[in-house]
Amino acid sequence: MWSRCRARLLPFALLPVFLAASAAFAQSDPLSSWSDGAAKKAIIAFVHDTTDSSSPHYVPPESRIAAFDQDGTTWVEHPIYTQVVFCLDRVPAVVAKHPELRDVEPFKTVLSGDQAAIAKLTKLDLEKIAAATLSGMTVDEFTAEVKRWIATAKDPRWHKPYTQLTYQPMLEVMKYLRTSGYKVYIVTGGGQDFVRAYSMTTYGVSPEQVIGTAGGVTYGYARDSKPILTKDAKLLLNDDNAGKPEGIHLVIGQRPQIAFGNSTGDRQMLEYTSAGDGARLSLLVLHDDAQREYAYGPARGLPDTKVGAFPPSLYDEAKAKGWIVISMKNDWSQIFPFEEMRRAPK
Amino acid sequence: MWSRCRARLLPFALLPVFLAASAAFAQSDPLSSWSDGAAKKAIIAFVHDTTDSSSPHYVPPESRIAAFDQDGTTWVEHPIYTQVVFCLDRVPAVVAKHPELRDVEPFKTVLSGDQAAIAKLTKLDLEKIAAATLSGMTVDEFTAEVKRWIATAKDPRWHKPYTQLTYQPMLEVMKYLRTSGYKVYIVTGGGQDFVRAYSMTTYGVSPEQVIGTAGGVTYGYARDSKPILTKDAKLLLNDDNAGKPEGIHLVIGQRPQIAFGNSTGDRQMLEYTSAGDGARLSLLVLHDDAQREYAYGPARGLPDTKVGAFPPSLYDEAKAKGWIVISMKNDWSQIFPFEEMRRAPK
């Protein structure tokens, strides 16, 4: 009789303890906006495996390198890359300085404001615009210009600054890796100097941990004879596709232990990372949540798209090589930092 | 009367306290092989000024960047750069793989072993040798090759491995800056991949904190379809002279707070560093100790030398701009780690 009573009472007696333990777990869960699926488990197991000094896959702190693509991996890339918007917005200032460009394509189309025509600009057009808008000033002037722009420009769907359209689960992974002794790098096809201007405040990633497409700079002296570095239009590193592992070697000199991407531009970085010795992890973000973000690539059966190309062959390679595919819809209970926390249904 | 007695007794009574404090100071002196001169004082004052959060020149940890030239600044560069010895030593292996080079200059001269003729090789000859000996293998093979070589090759004067010919005072400064939250970079005209192979064990500097002259690498696949990066002969960054601040921008994206150099190849890096806002410090090592190391450049009245060029104009610029000139003879009580500690005369 006593034992039955005890059995009934025990749960209530222990309830405060359970609640406290549960709260402590929620507080200490470094990936609280991830659902308890295979992706979250793989990340946590990888970190334990590489940072526990008794593990056969232990990695010393100086070799703990993590690489994150940016567009489509740590923030929204649709419907158009943020940096392209920046370059288009800068065209009037460039034309004011170089009036001879006013009637020259593609600058003429950009100045017309005709959105349908602007949407049809080719890759070559965009490269011309990038070369004109990302060079010809000192590196300090450029950084100040990006900071001014990014503080006010807004995404057309959420009407929020682009820097608020980062993915909360990825911010958590970056922080989790950092607190586990990893150096967290952004490895982006976007402009190196562009991303560096906001990487610290947006991701907690300092400028030297941003690798991106980089033009040359030229050392010289200003009129007051102060040394200056001027951005020129010469391409030094095209940090996309094979350029990603090549850029990683140039800047880091070590193979990452873990890498995150979402498109064909990340294929070689993911291949290179997972081919290393010991514990390596490559992860691929699948955009399959049209309601909370976007659905494109394999999620919509599209072989390719203008932004964030993700053909079925990349999906197949991920499966064949044991890369982790992250489903935004199923693996992320929260997408953006500004959203209220919504728990995925159990 | 009492007061006189007290005055006489007091020093003796306090002696143990003074001795203890003195011992504690010696133990905690982060620059113990530096004499108590202007250079040591300037370094310590700079670190306090930039890391004390109440200082008007406080620098947040993510912006604490220190840059060190290598050859002649952190280790011996005379009579010939270590990397040139490595390249010359590698010529037989390259010729074995490419027999068509056997009778082609400058390879023929190197193979002859005629030291007088080898000493007369031109800069162009050495560039040809560098291109042939530093490319054509994977980055992993190259790193392994450098590690093998540097473990056994010895300097002709001290008969010790080159990695033991580092300057103890500079190792102390690097450590002192690191423990003060600085990221310590080597910024060398030497090969980036060459220096990275031993930077961690020699200086405590991890590969991503080495900036050097860098060739391109090409991503591809080995026969077993594993991804590989192959070193090619294309020059990406000539990290000397103006190339130093340009390379610093490419890899770090921030201006150093403090920089150390010893020759004209470091001029622009020192200029660029000291021209920044707030507290900045540029320092120049003067080789004026023929007995313990070498004396060359201004110390011997030489306008220029083949290795470690240091014309009077650089010395003048240092004086004019308030850079700190470090006299090896007067500022360093110990030169090499293997030497017994010798205190400079007071």
XYZ file of C-alpha atoms in Angstrom:
692
model
C 0.000 0.000 0.000
C 2.723 2.414 1.011
C 4.657 1.658 -2.122
C 1.660 2.444 -4.363
C 1.126 5.752 -2.646
C 4.756 6.521 -3.050
C 4.627 5.619 -6.706
C 1.782 8.071 -7.255
C 3.365 10.821 -5.217
C 6.850 10.596 -6.586
C 6.266 12.295 -9.917
C 4.772 15.335 -8.213
C 7.478 15.431 -5.595
C 10.160 15.375 -8.273
C 8.455 17.777 -10.635
C 10.430 20.871 -9.549
C 13.654 18.935 -10.046
C 12.611 17.844 -13.534
C 11.542 21.342 -14.454
C 14.820 22.798 -13.233
C 16.817 20.193 -15.158
C 14.776 20.841 -18.269
C 15.304 24.608 -17.978
C 19.015 24.049 -17.471
C 19.133 21.885 -20.581
C 17.269 24.520 -22.618
C 19.704 27.150 -21.392
C 22.752 25.061 -22.128
C 21.588 23.684 -25.484
C 23.923 25.478 -27.889
C 21.656 24.693 -30.863
C 18.260 25.511 -29.384
C 16.629 26.536 -32.675
C 17.505 23.195 -34.280
C 15.020 20.336 -34.149
C 16.377 17.139 -32.632
C 17.144 15.516 -35.967
C 20.109 13.919 -37.691
C 21.725 17.261 -38.620
C 21.833 18.596 -35.066
C 23.050 15.231 -33.760
C 25.809 15.090 -36.382
C 27.085 18.585 -35.520
C 27.167 17.908 -31.783
C 28.812 14.490 -32.254
C 31.420 16.061 -34.560
C 32.308 18.750 -32.008
C 32.647 16.209 -29.204
C 34.696 13.893 -31.430
C 37.208 16.601 -32.398
C 37.549 18.471 -29.084
C 37.627 15.640 -26.524
C 41.329 15.035 -25.914
C 40.708 11.310 -25.360
C 39.058 10.930 -28.775
C 41.043 9.273 -31.602
C 39.806 12.157 -33.795
C 40.969 14.912 -31.440
C 42.071 18.051 -33.302
C 44.436 20.529 -31.603
C 42.986 24.055 -31.311
C 45.319 25.556 -33.954
C 43.863 23.205 -36.585
C 40.187 23.719 -35.746
C 38.940 25.459 -38.875
C 35.269 25.842 -39.808
C 34.165 27.271 -43.171
C 30.746 28.761 -43.939
C 29.486 29.897 -47.305
C 27.396 33.051 -46.834
C 24.646 33.586 -49.456
C 21.955 30.962 -48.921
C 23.928 29.346 -46.085
C 24.099 31.972 -43.334
C 21.638 34.513 -44.760
C 18.963 34.895 -47.453
C 20.175 34.996 -51.054
C 16.810 35.327 -52.819
C 15.555 36.944 -54.942
C 18.928 38.589 -55.610
C 22.328 38.595 -53.870
C 22.591 41.492 -51.403
C 25.881 42.621 -52.868
C 24.317 42.958 -56.332
C 21.747 45.333 -54.809
C 24.621 47.307 -53.269
C 26.420 47.544 -56.620
C 23.243 48.645 -58.442
C 22.586 51.262 -55.737
C 26.119 52.594 -56.181
C 25.799 53.157 -59.948
C 24.470 56.765 -59.692
C 27.452 57.776 -57.516
C 29.891 56.182 -59.969
C 28.224 57.862 -62.963
C 28.300 61.222 -61.149
C 32.072 60.788 -60.889
C 32.415 59.392 -64.445
C 29.700 61.120 -66.552
C 30.997 59.369 -69.684
C 29.274 56.196 -68.392
C 25.785 57.763 -68.398
C 24.889 56.546 -71.891
C 26.946 53.365 -71.816
C 25.381 49.955 -71.119
C 24.817 48.402 -68.672
C 24.961 51.648 -66.641
C 22.263 53.263 -68.788
C 19.787 50.478 -68.003
C 20.522 50.657 -64.280
C 19.984 54.440 -64.287
C 16.662 54.016 -66.143
C 15.188 52.304 -63.063
C 13.369 49.857 -65.372
C 13.206 46.859 -63.008
C 12.233 44.383 -65.749
C 15.234 45.413 -67.849
C 17.539 45.384 -64.799
C 16.394 41.838 -63.958
C 17.520 40.775 -67.437
C 21.119 42.008 -67.060
C 23.581 39.285 -67.971
C 26.400 37.938 -65.818
C 28.849 39.957 -67.939
C 26.787 43.124 -67.335
C 26.881 42.487 -63.594
C 30.636 41.918 -63.717
C 31.086 45.279 -65.436
C 28.940 46.929 -62.779
C 30.882 45.175 -60.003
C 34.243 46.251 -61.449
C 33.085 49.888 -61.676
C 31.390 50.098 -58.281
C 33.890 48.106 -56.214
C 37.115 49.857 -57.245
C 38.702 53.291 -57.552
C 38.502 54.269 -53.890
C 40.681 53.556 -50.865
C 39.885 50.477 -48.800
C 38.889 52.722 -45.878
C 36.470 54.725 -48.048
C 34.958 51.520 -49.389
C 34.430 50.039 -45.930
C 32.761 53.249 -44.741
C 30.488 53.220 -47.818
C 29.380 49.603 -47.230
C 28.710 50.334 -43.561
C 26.552 53.342 -44.472
C 24.582 51.340 -47.050
C 24.035 48.183 -45.029
C 22.730 50.187 -42.060
C 19.772 51.491 -44.102
C 19.072 49.217 -47.114
C 16.149 46.822 -46.653
C 15.059 43.502 -48.083
C 11.863 43.852 -50.184
C 9.953 40.949 -48.569
C 10.580 41.379 -44.848
C 11.336 45.124 -44.984
C 14.255 44.612 -42.647
C 17.984 45.302 -42.988
C 19.748 42.455 -44.781
C 21.892 41.836 -41.723
C 18.742 40.767 -39.851
C 18.018 38.095 -42.453
C 20.678 35.781 -41.099
C 19.679 32.265 -40.105
C 19.424 31.901 -36.335
C 20.426 28.185 -36.433
C 23.626 29.090 -38.294
C 24.465 31.909 -35.869
C 24.119 29.287 -33.129
C 26.430 26.829 -34.926
C 29.032 29.558 -35.465
C 28.951 30.471 -31.786
C 28.988 26.812 -30.712
C 32.033 26.119 -32.879
C 33.826 29.248 -31.604
C 33.222 28.334 -27.975
C 34.570 24.864 -28.881
C 37.859 26.418 -29.995
C 37.131 26.551 -33.716
C 38.177 29.465 -35.911
C 35.031 30.292 -37.852
C 35.586 31.528 -41.410
C 33.144 32.863 -43.947
C 34.158 31.587 -47.403
C 31.988 33.451 -49.871
C 31.700 34.020 -53.606
C 30.750 37.563 -52.587
C 33.257 40.387 -52.267
C 35.793 39.928 -49.502
C 35.911 43.609 -48.582
C 32.116 43.888 -48.796
C 31.454 41.096 -46.300
C 34.278 42.194 -43.999
C 32.535 45.540 -43.472
C 29.707 43.895 -41.471
C 30.971 40.398 -40.582
C 31.943 41.226 -36.994
C 28.664 42.866 -36.004
C 26.514 40.404 -37.956
C 28.264 37.077 -37.368
C 30.957 37.759 -34.768
C 33.496 36.971 -37.506
C 36.451 39.354 -37.661
C 37.712 40.642 -41.039
C 40.698 38.278 -41.278
C 38.293 35.349 -41.057
C 36.423 36.378 -44.193
C 37.612 34.886 -47.488
C 35.821 36.150 -50.568
C 36.214 37.186 -54.148
C 39.027 39.720 -53.975
C 40.338 42.382 -56.265
C 43.842 43.733 -55.995
C 44.802 46.799 -54.000
C 47.630 49.180 -54.817
C 49.838 50.846 -52.219
C 50.470 54.551 -52.732
C 50.460 57.938 -51.042
C 47.665 60.492 -50.687
C 48.256 64.205 -51.322
C 49.175 64.659 -47.669
C 51.733 61.854 -48.275
C 49.845 59.448 -46.012
C 50.059 55.837 -47.237
C 46.840 54.543 -48.789
C 45.613 51.312 -50.339
C 43.436 51.839 -53.405
C 41.068 49.162 -54.684
C 41.647 48.300 -58.313
C 39.575 46.285 -60.775
C 42.074 43.425 -61.191
C 40.671 40.124 -59.964
C 43.023 38.325 -57.561
C 40.771 35.534 -56.303
C 37.442 34.340 -57.713
C 36.270 32.664 -54.537
C 33.643 30.383 -55.996
C 33.647 26.743 -57.155
C 37.280 25.503 -57.317
C 38.262 29.012 -56.145
C 36.914 28.216 -52.663
C 39.440 25.516 -51.703
C 42.100 27.524 -53.555
C 41.174 30.627 -51.537
C 41.128 28.599 -48.334
C 44.672 27.461 -49.047
C 45.793 31.008 -49.852
C 44.367 32.554 -46.694
C 44.234 29.719 -44.145
C 46.742 27.154 -45.380
C 44.860 24.368 -43.629
C 41.972 22.147 -44.705
C 38.760 22.877 -42.776
C 37.450 20.219 -40.405
C 33.844 21.241 -41.088
C 32.185 23.180 -43.918
C 28.692 24.452 -44.684
C 27.355 25.337 -48.137
C 24.169 25.341 -50.170
C 24.974 25.445 -53.883
C 27.266 24.278 -56.683
C 29.595 27.150 -55.809
C 30.341 25.260 -52.580
C 30.797 21.814 -54.136
C 34.596 21.802 -54.216
C 34.898 23.275 -50.707
C 32.653 20.509 -49.355
C 34.541 17.842 -51.325
C 37.907 19.145 -50.151
C 36.777 19.326 -46.521
C 35.256 15.853 -46.339
C 38.265 14.247 -48.096
C 40.613 15.118 -45.219
C 41.889 12.655 -42.637
C 40.139 12.102 -39.305
C 36.738 13.505 -38.458
C 35.461 15.844 -41.184
C 31.937 17.032 -41.768
C 30.356 18.659 -44.828
C 26.828 20.020 -44.662
C 24.478 21.307 -47.333
C 21.510 23.608 -46.655
C 18.386 22.624 -48.604
C 15.988 25.511 -49.214
C 12.683 23.683 -48.853
C 10.598 26.093 -46.837
C 8.620 28.343 -49.184
C 6.486 29.610 -46.335
C 9.132 30.747 -43.864
C 11.897 31.465 -46.423
C 12.109 30.112 -50.008
C 11.996 26.759 -51.766
C 14.283 26.305 -54.733
C 16.748 23.849 -56.204
C 15.922 20.154 -55.631
C 13.111 21.113 -53.257
C 11.117 22.367 -56.231
C 12.505 19.894 -58.735
C 14.406 22.716 -60.419
C 17.697 21.611 -61.972
C 19.192 25.077 -61.595
C 18.242 28.622 -60.705
C 19.892 31.968 -61.320
C 20.607 32.396 -57.634
C 21.835 29.512 -55.469
C 22.243 26.904 -58.199
C 21.705 23.465 -56.677
C 21.309 20.797 -59.349
C 20.197 17.240 -58.506
C 23.786 16.079 -59.090
C 24.948 18.039 -56.028
C 22.198 16.471 -53.942
C 23.270 13.042 -55.241
C 26.916 13.748 -54.402
C 25.922 14.789 -50.879
C 24.033 11.530 -50.356
C 26.813 9.414 -51.887
C 29.538 11.028 -49.791
C 27.671 11.130 -46.513
C 27.371 14.888 -46.334
C 24.590 16.075 -44.041
C 21.661 17.685 -45.856
C 20.016 20.317 -43.655
C 16.315 20.721 -44.360
C 15.290 24.260 -43.429
C 11.728 23.056 -43.061
C 12.423 20.103 -40.792
C 15.721 20.861 -39.083
C 15.149 24.480 -38.128
C 12.439 25.368 -35.618
C 13.302 29.034 -36.039
C 14.724 30.672 -39.163
C 15.472 34.325 -38.321
C 16.675 35.922 -35.097
C 13.723 38.355 -35.139
C 11.119 35.567 -35.220
C 9.509 34.372 -32.052
C 10.799 30.976 -31.136
C 8.527 28.332 -32.577
C 9.157 24.764 -31.597
C 8.846 22.198 -34.361
C 6.070 19.692 -33.673
C 7.364 16.615 -31.881
C 68.001 60.082 17.377
C 65.293 57.528 16.983
C 64.506 58.799 13.536
C 68.129 58.472 12.440
C 68.308 54.931 13.722
C 65.093 54.141 11.950
C 66.412 55.636 8.768
C 69.482 53.410 8.962
C 67.546 50.295 9.918
C 64.731 50.612 7.497
C 66.584 49.621 4.328
C 67.776 46.394 5.949
C 64.391 45.648 7.402
C 62.805 46.026 3.993
C 65.494 44.140 2.101
C 63.618 40.806 1.985
C 60.564 42.623 0.638
C 62.646 44.313 -2.061
C 64.340 41.061 -2.985
C 61.022 39.252 -3.221
C 59.560 42.011 -5.388
C 62.628 41.973 -7.583
C 62.427 38.195 -8.031
C 58.734 38.450 -8.856
C 59.512 41.130 -11.419
C 62.218 38.990 -13.008
C 59.840 36.046 -13.187
C 57.025 38.085 -14.620
C 59.144 40.204 -16.977
C 57.807 39.168 -20.375
C 60.860 40.615 -22.153
C 63.643 39.285 -19.959
C 66.285 39.097 -22.690
C 65.823 42.777 -23.550
C 68.016 45.384 -21.901
C 66.123 48.132 -20.088
C 66.381 50.615 -22.943
C 64.045 52.744 -25.043
C 62.951 49.848 -27.275
C 61.778 47.624 -24.418
C 60.062 50.569 -22.726
C 58.279 51.513 -25.957
C 56.943 47.976 -26.504
C 55.650 47.656 -22.942
C 54.101 51.139 -22.990
C 52.422 50.348 -26.333
C 50.879 47.124 -25.012
C 49.562 48.852 -21.882
C 48.242 51.744 -23.946
C 46.276 49.521 -26.340
C 44.982 46.868 -23.933
C 43.989 48.905 -20.878
C 40.257 49.489 -21.323
C 40.513 52.896 -19.645
C 43.140 54.101 -22.131
C 42.079 56.528 -24.879
C 44.065 54.295 -27.263
C 42.338 51.067 -26.207
C 42.018 48.587 -29.087
C 39.354 45.852 -28.952
C 40.774 42.305 -29.158
C 39.471 41.655 -32.698
C 41.580 44.558 -34.007
C 44.817 43.692 -32.219
C 47.067 42.777 -35.132
C 50.862 42.490 -34.910
C 53.033 41.958 -38.013
C 56.579 40.577 -38.024
C 58.887 40.312 -40.988
C 60.861 37.055 -40.736
C 64.310 37.115 -42.396
C 66.586 39.389 -40.369
C 63.744 40.277 -37.968
C 62.827 37.029 -36.218
C 65.717 34.843 -37.415
C 69.125 35.074 -39.115
C 69.132 35.989 -42.802
C 72.911 35.995 -43.429
C 74.835 34.933 -45.397
C 71.916 33.689 -47.524
C 68.144 33.367 -47.019
C 67.236 29.929 -45.628
C 64.629 29.387 -48.314
C 67.234 29.922 -51.060
C 69.297 27.105 -49.488
C 66.177 24.924 -49.522
C 65.542 25.681 -53.206
C 69.182 24.969 -54.151
C 69.066 21.701 -52.180
C 65.925 20.675 -54.064
C 67.456 21.140 -57.548
C 68.802 17.544 -57.852
C 65.327 16.111 -57.090
C 63.716 18.407 -59.661
C 66.319 17.519 -62.308
C 65.833 13.809 -61.587
C 62.154 14.317 -62.417
C 62.893 16.624 -65.391
C 66.202 15.402 -66.912
C 65.883 17.985 -69.705
C 66.971 20.634 -67.143
C 70.342 18.970 -66.467
C 72.253 21.031 -69.038
C 70.130 24.153 -68.767
C 71.229 27.185 -66.739
C 70.909 28.011 -63.902
C 70.294 24.343 -62.965
C 73.598 23.252 -64.517
C 75.561 25.612 -62.281
C 73.708 24.474 -59.154
C 74.399 20.817 -60.003
C 78.104 21.578 -60.534
C 78.457 22.325 -56.817
C 80.802 25.221 -57.682
C 80.067 27.468 -54.672
C 81.746 30.527 -56.204
C 79.602 30.242 -59.339
C 76.450 29.557 -57.282
C 77.113 32.684 -55.217
C 77.097 34.685 -58.446
C 73.633 33.565 -59.573
C 71.467 36.544 -60.463
C 68.045 37.384 -59.036
C 66.496 36.113 -62.281
C 68.394 32.815 -61.923
C 67.092 32.426 -58.369
C 63.553 33.177 -59.518
C 63.817 30.406 -62.122
C 65.080 28.021 -59.460
C 62.282 29.044 -57.084
C 59.604 28.540 -59.749
C 60.940 25.049 -60.554
C 61.481 23.876 -56.982
C 58.361 25.344 -55.347
C 55.699 24.065 -57.770
C 54.446 20.908 -59.446
C 53.516 18.983 -56.307
C 50.461 18.967 -54.035
C 50.431 21.351 -51.097
C 50.545 18.371 -48.712
C 53.610 16.912 -50.458
C 55.328 20.298 -50.355
C 54.663 20.778 -46.643
C 56.023 17.298 -45.887
C 59.134 18.048 -47.982
C 59.847 21.319 -46.129
C 59.359 19.618 -42.757
C 61.830 16.877 -43.716
C 64.411 19.394 -44.921
C 64.155 21.880 -42.073
C 64.543 19.091 -39.490
C 68.043 18.242 -40.758
C 69.550 21.206 -42.660
C 72.076 23.247 -40.684
C 73.409 26.777 -40.753
C 77.124 26.857 -41.751
C 78.291 29.143 -38.922
C 76.525 27.767 -35.841
C 76.029 24.224 -37.192
C 72.502 24.227 -35.845
C 69.100 23.824 -37.511
C 67.882 27.131 -38.952
C 64.844 26.998 -36.674
C 67.184 27.397 -33.686
C 68.586 30.626 -35.117
C 65.530 32.617 -34.108
C 66.012 35.698 -31.962
C 65.043 35.030 -28.345
C 63.956 38.677 -27.755
C 61.546 38.445 -30.710
C 60.103 35.130 -29.521
C 59.455 36.907 -26.218
C 57.734 39.851 -27.931
C 55.550 37.490 -29.969
C 54.506 35.627 -26.843
C 53.973 38.855 -24.901
C 51.735 40.233 -27.662
C 49.774 36.971 -27.898
C 49.141 36.866 -24.158
C 48.016 40.502 -24.487
C 45.319 39.450 -26.952
C 47.199 40.278 -30.158
C 47.025 38.100 -33.241
C 50.657 37.675 -34.248
C 51.316 37.461 -37.978
C 54.499 36.737 -39.877
C 54.576 38.921 -43.001
C 57.483 37.689 -45.060
C 58.957 38.125 -48.516
C 59.685 34.403 -48.234
C 57.331 31.721 -49.473
C 54.036 31.527 -47.632
C 53.806 27.733 -47.822
C 57.487 27.364 -46.900
C 57.199 29.358 -43.675
C 53.833 27.817 -42.748
C 55.481 24.377 -42.620
C 57.455 25.305 -39.470
C 55.813 28.486 -38.123
C 53.805 26.784 -35.384
C 56.657 24.787 -33.882
C 59.201 27.580 -34.330
C 57.213 30.714 -33.461
C 53.865 29.490 -32.127
C 52.306 31.092 -35.215
C 49.651 28.955 -36.913
C 49.575 28.673 -40.729
C 46.724 31.138 -41.276
C 48.804 33.805 -39.539
C 51.616 33.562 -42.074
C 51.473 35.928 -45.049
C 54.196 35.441 -47.626
C 54.998 35.406 -51.294
C 52.383 33.055 -52.684
C 51.982 31.144 -55.895
C 48.642 29.925 -57.122
C 47.247 26.481 -56.420
C 44.924 24.530 -58.689
C 42.095 22.335 -57.461
C 41.807 18.932 -59.107
C 41.449 15.228 -58.457
C 44.099 12.547 -57.944
C 43.909 9.153 -59.700
C 41.906 7.784 -56.758
C 39.543 10.764 -57.387
C 40.509 12.396 -54.077
C 40.525 16.217 -54.310
C 44.011 17.726 -54.358
C 45.527 21.204 -54.535
C 48.581 21.407 -56.774
C 51.117 24.237 -56.487
C 51.670 26.055 -59.761
C 54.313 28.544 -60.806
C 51.947 31.514 -61.222
C 52.757 34.330 -58.779
C 49.679 35.524 -56.855
C 51.282 37.770 -54.255
C 54.825 39.156 -54.169
C 54.867 39.870 -50.458
C 57.722 42.333 -50.353
C 57.925 46.139 -50.421
C 54.473 47.527 -51.395
C 53.328 43.895 -51.584
C 53.479 43.688 -47.773
C 50.659 46.138 -46.973
C 48.805 44.824 -50.036
C 49.168 41.242 -48.741
C 48.128 42.368 -45.259
C 44.943 43.794 -46.736
C 44.289 40.640 -48.755
C 44.715 38.258 -45.839
C 43.905 40.313 -42.721
C 41.803 43.216 -43.962
C 42.931 45.355 -41.043
C 45.905 47.648 -40.516
C 48.368 46.287 -37.939
C 48.750 48.166 -34.663
C 52.405 47.206 -34.422
C 54.960 46.009 -36.985
C 58.575 44.831 -36.901
C 60.977 44.849 -39.851
C 64.638 45.226 -40.693
C 65.066 46.146 -44.364
C 63.720 48.121 -47.327
C 61.354 45.235 -48.043
C 59.555 46.225 -44.829
C 59.472 49.979 -45.478
C 55.879 50.169 -46.753
C 54.555 47.845 -44.041
C 56.136 50.042 -41.366
C 54.858 53.220 -43.046
C 51.353 51.807 -43.396
C 51.286 50.621 -39.785
C 52.517 53.842 -38.214
C 50.152 55.992 -40.337
C 47.051 54.485 -38.681
C 44.927 56.243 -36.078
C 45.504 55.828 -32.351
C 48.516 54.079 -30.884
C 50.684 52.496 -33.570
C 54.256 51.351 -33.312
C 56.794 50.527 -36.027
C 60.155 49.014 -35.109
C 63.276 48.376 -37.145
C 65.979 45.853 -36.200
C 69.514 47.172 -36.710
C 72.113 44.447 -37.266
C 75.052 45.978 -35.411
C 76.493 43.017 -33.558
C 79.212 41.388 -35.660
C 80.392 39.327 -32.728
C 77.160 37.685 -31.626
C 75.367 37.790 -35.023
C 76.227 40.055 -37.982
C 76.760 43.744 -38.653
C 75.516 45.071 -41.950
C 73.556 47.949 -43.427
C 73.970 51.303 -41.654
C 75.909 49.632 -38.839
C 78.821 49.129 -41.209
C 78.235 52.220 -43.274
C 77.097 50.056 -46.157
C 74.452 51.674 -48.326
C 73.065 48.315 -49.396
C 73.822 44.614 -49.234
C 72.579 41.637 -51.191
C 70.695 40.267 -48.199
C 68.732 42.504 -45.861
C 69.123 45.784 -47.745
C 68.982 48.657 -45.269
C 70.074 51.917 -46.884
C 70.697 55.071 -44.841
C 67.444 56.510 -46.221
C 65.444 53.852 -44.324
C 67.327 54.683 -41.143
C 66.567 58.364 -41.743
C 62.885 57.639 -42.337
C 62.749 55.653 -39.093
C 64.248 58.564 -37.159
C 61.998 61.128 -38.868
C 58.804 59.151 -38.243
C 59.551 58.099 -34.687
C 59.946 54.407 -35.435
C 61.897 52.549 -32.795
C 65.326 51.360 -33.939
C 66.307 48.160 -32.115
C 70.058 47.785 -31.682
C 70.875 44.087 -31.468
C 74.088 44.998 -29.681
C 72.582 47.266 -27.042
C 68.947 46.225 -26.735
C 69.345 42.454 -26.648
C 71.157 40.815 -23.729
C 70.619 37.437 -25.378
C 70.342 36.753 -29.108
C 69.519 33.052 -29.547
C 67.428 30.703 -27.416
C 70.344 28.249 -27.153
C 72.711 30.837 -25.663
C 73.188 31.079 -21.963
C 71.527 34.170 -20.643
C 74.001 37.013 -20.533
C 72.909 40.231 -18.933
C 73.997 43.384 -20.692
C 76.248 45.578 -18.538
C 74.277 48.159 -16.601
